Amino acid sequence: MDIKWLDYRSALKRIYFSDRSLIPLETDDFQDFWKFFDKYLDVARRKSIRSEPVASGRPSFGGALTSSRYSRYYRQLYVPVLDKTERYAARSLPTNVVAEFEYVLNCYVEFRQRKSLGKLKAIQRAQRNLPIYLFKGDIVRLVRSEQVVIIAGDTGCGKSTQTIQYLLGAGFDRIACTQPRRIACISLCKRVAYETLNVYGSSVAYQIRFERTKTASTKGLFLTEGLLLRQLSIDPDLSAYDVVIMDEIHERHLQGDFLLGVLRDLVLKRRELKLVLMSATINLELFSGYFERAPILQVPGRLYPIKLVYMPLPAKESKSERIDPSPYRGILSMIDQKYPASERGDVLIFLSGITEITTVAEALKEYADLSETRRWVILMLHSTLSLDDQDRVFDITPDGVRKCILSTNIAETSVTIDGVRFVVDSGKVKEMRYDADTKMHTLKECWISQASAEQRKGRAGRTGPGNCYRFYSPQQYEKFDKYTEPEIRRVSLSSLLLQMYHLNIADPRNFRFIEPPNKDSIENAITHLKDQSALTNEELLSPLGQILVNLPVDVRIGKMLVMGCLFQQIQPILTVAAALDVQSPFTSRSFRDLEAQSLRGQLMSDSGDPFALLNVYREWLNVKAQNRESSTRWCRKRGIEEQRLYEISKLRSQFKGILEDSDLIEHKELHLSAAQRRIRKGEVLRLKSLKRKFQSSQRSRKVLKLKHWDDELEPDAAEEGNTTSTADELKDVRAVDFYITHTSSEIEANINELAMDDLSLCVMKSIVCGALYPQYGVLDVHNSYKPGSDLVIHSKAKSFLLLHPNGCLAQDAESLCVLQDGEGRSGRHHLIFYSLLLETTKPYAVNTVRAPALHSLLLFARHIDTSADFHRIVCDQFVEFQIVIRNPKSEHVDTKTEAESGQDPSGPGSGSGSGTDSIEDLVFEAVQIRQRFAQCLERKLAGDKYRSQSLPKRIHRFFRHELLYSLRHLLPADVKSLYGCSDSAAGGRDKATAVTDYLTVGSLAKVGQVEDAASYLTKKWRCDNCGNEFYFSFVQRLEHQNGCVEKGKGSGGGGGDASDDEHSSAKSSANTAQHNDYYCSECCICFDSPINYLKHKRLH
């Protein structure tokens, strides 16, 4: 053949393989075509086929390929559709090259169709064998005639993959199919694409958090329940869909139950909307009655015979806290003895949690390694494992070897593992429950329901006859609940209620759930939302609540993001908020492997877990920027799951977009030159093409090596050659996705912005702790700060909590040890703020941060009571501070002495913005910071582009000030005597002054013989708003400050906030003060009353 194809290959790729072509660039089909083309050339060379002369314009049909009936009409089989530019480019090629290439292209299409035809016949044969196939006509007929249809299909009937195909084939379009988990959306979409040979193309797609394949031509969409709820908040009528399918409704998740209630009201409003409910094990009467006697279609499952064996454990063992692995080891031994190695069949063991899985896995690994023939590979399946480790359970084993998979209830419905023949059911599950009184989440082990037991048993009969071994008795089984308790009755409802208010549901108390939650849970959630300022007292969404509802995170994390918008720490707070919302990136290996522990330790922070996560993310970005080592290898060495870091990146981008849309932060365009934009556009096109290739390809099942779940990296991955390139990283679809949205300059900028200096760290702590409040605790006075010791804290709701042993503060206990004098006084006492209280084997505080005790509560506490002289301060009726102060008389100021000594009268103690000299000044400064922050937040939520420049520095100075004090947490008996009255606060508070809605001065009982002088004691003070100087008491200072601010607002000055400059007052104090009746011309100071003026004159 006389055509030099290498000279034309680049042009041919550009012309015939665009994104809209039948064979898009960089897909599996694209790669297969070139293999086909190379084979064609090889055959042509062997047969010495020569092309026709260019003038004839015809390819050589004759000998390279077998003659077919399409050869004469090859242009009718597949005619490439070229746009104007591509047609023009094709004209530049020789005619015989174009004709020959299009001929081979058509031969490949014919070859692919013949190949697909055989596959399609096999798929259709399998589909016809599914039990649901017999009900295909009934499903279509019912959906056409009824508005709500319930399909109760047993395990293996095919409802999840076939129903949407039946409806699409019957002419329905705009179909949404919800799934409780993201992994189910992806796997079902790919399965439908496989079964239809992708004849629908992008018409069947999936959409989950951060990822979507949906296009304008999509007719059937798999998505999560939470995502459909978010679409409801934008489009209350769901006008984008004509049919909604809810799958796996028996799982009774929080979002699923709420979505059921919303759709129930929606079908009454939109009569043309069709709703299909599907489940395996379901309370038919409950669901049918909820939808006004909706018709039920029951489809039997397709299960092979399953032998059920009850093997109850002895009572002593079943009640033991630590699981005994010997019964599970006995099952493996029995299988080895009873079944030949040549007879395939894997084992799936259902356990309650990761602790139980690890304990049993260690014992089974020991058994497998002692076996002479090495017949077992022990694997684990749990949400805390890396995705790569989870994927290993789907791989196949070599001949003569079986898999033993230890899993939680994730394998009941969400995951189907082919080849499982033996199921071992412990009968236990761990459920999360929430106690609104103690604010404690409890992961409690309990018996499963009968429905779950049947689901577990069914896993043994999916691909062949199987056995199910139940480690409980038939009598115990009969005592199980028939169905799993709905999640809505077990968890906190704060986020759900926020969504309900956003959907304009008038009163959540009256919303008709399929099974309503406890009324106290609703009231506690409403109270919590009010405390977080997300709801007004009238139970309407506040401006803050309107923003929080758009953030797909917990209320506290959303509040953290909003607070961060007021300061110049956007990048760090985006990272911390995202990191707290995803699963911990640290795998079990990071705490088990000594080398991983050492390397991970370099990333830890003595400030707390959020800052350690910040360090991890920054260093990971640094590895990507330097491009010296594979980021995947870097993560594996430290026991870090890289997938979590990619999730953090996506969440950061999502949060940033929401905050920009809410006008809380400014949108910054990427400044590139024309040449840089062209380069970047080409990079993005190439990366998107790679991403499509990954999405269209199927993960091939690998053959497992004889390695268990905890084996190290493969030998070739552990070699010293750690150098890599970005091209190597782009073999991972997650990396491709990352580089689509992150340029190298953006990565460098993020690295710089995530660096923490002292001011940034202080401000970040204020934001994080302010958002987590009132979730804090006091360290126990008897704590031992030696390595490995349990560290106890006490919160107001729950005493004797432990810092989680995997947390930064627990592993660096010395950072919490404070030097104290004999009376327990120090200037550096800590409070421990936490994001979650979780009780597993013990009650733990998770994601903890340490912060200065006195300063933090002065800024965040909802209730602050003080003695008249500020010697005692009690915050939230829980923490008492006793401050060491100077003699009150020493706080009188001699202005002459100041002037003679050269001391600046506006120095410490003279003004709110200049520093603090005493506890009184510290409290005054805290009040002013709180007022300034509230003003800033109000302006920001009102859409003002305002951003405080001075507030971060002011907070930094505030936390840098040290006072000597002791602290203790109060018991209920202590609270009764706080106010000098045993039964109430009335006695002490009658003479107290409520300075603000959170601060009451003089309400606490006296301590010792301290003189009650604060009510009349005055000191010199300069007002930053008007520039005047006064001799005021604490209360007078605040009264003047508030009045001065209001006067400034009235005159258009914004109360000193317009310029946000603490030294913006252009007026001279002396000139302004001369208009005051009680003005001292010698000292240039004015007074608010004649008594104070006369007292001052005595000093001359």
Short mmCIF file of C-alpha atoms in Angstrom, two decimals, residues 3-10:
data_model
loop_
_atom_site.label_atom_id
_atom_site.label_comp_id
_atom_site.label_asym_id
_atom_site.label_seq_id
_atom_site.Cartn_x
_atom_site.Cartn_y
_atom_site.Cartn_z
CA ILE A 3 -0.21 5.60 1.43
CA LYS A 4 2.03 6.85 4.25
CA TRP A 5 -0.61 6.85 6.94
CA LEU A 6 1.67 8.27 9.64
CA ASP A 7 1.74 11.53 7.69
CA TYR A 8 -2.05 11.85 7.83
CA ARG A 9 -2.93 10.26 11.18
CA SER A 10 -2.92 13.51 13.16
#
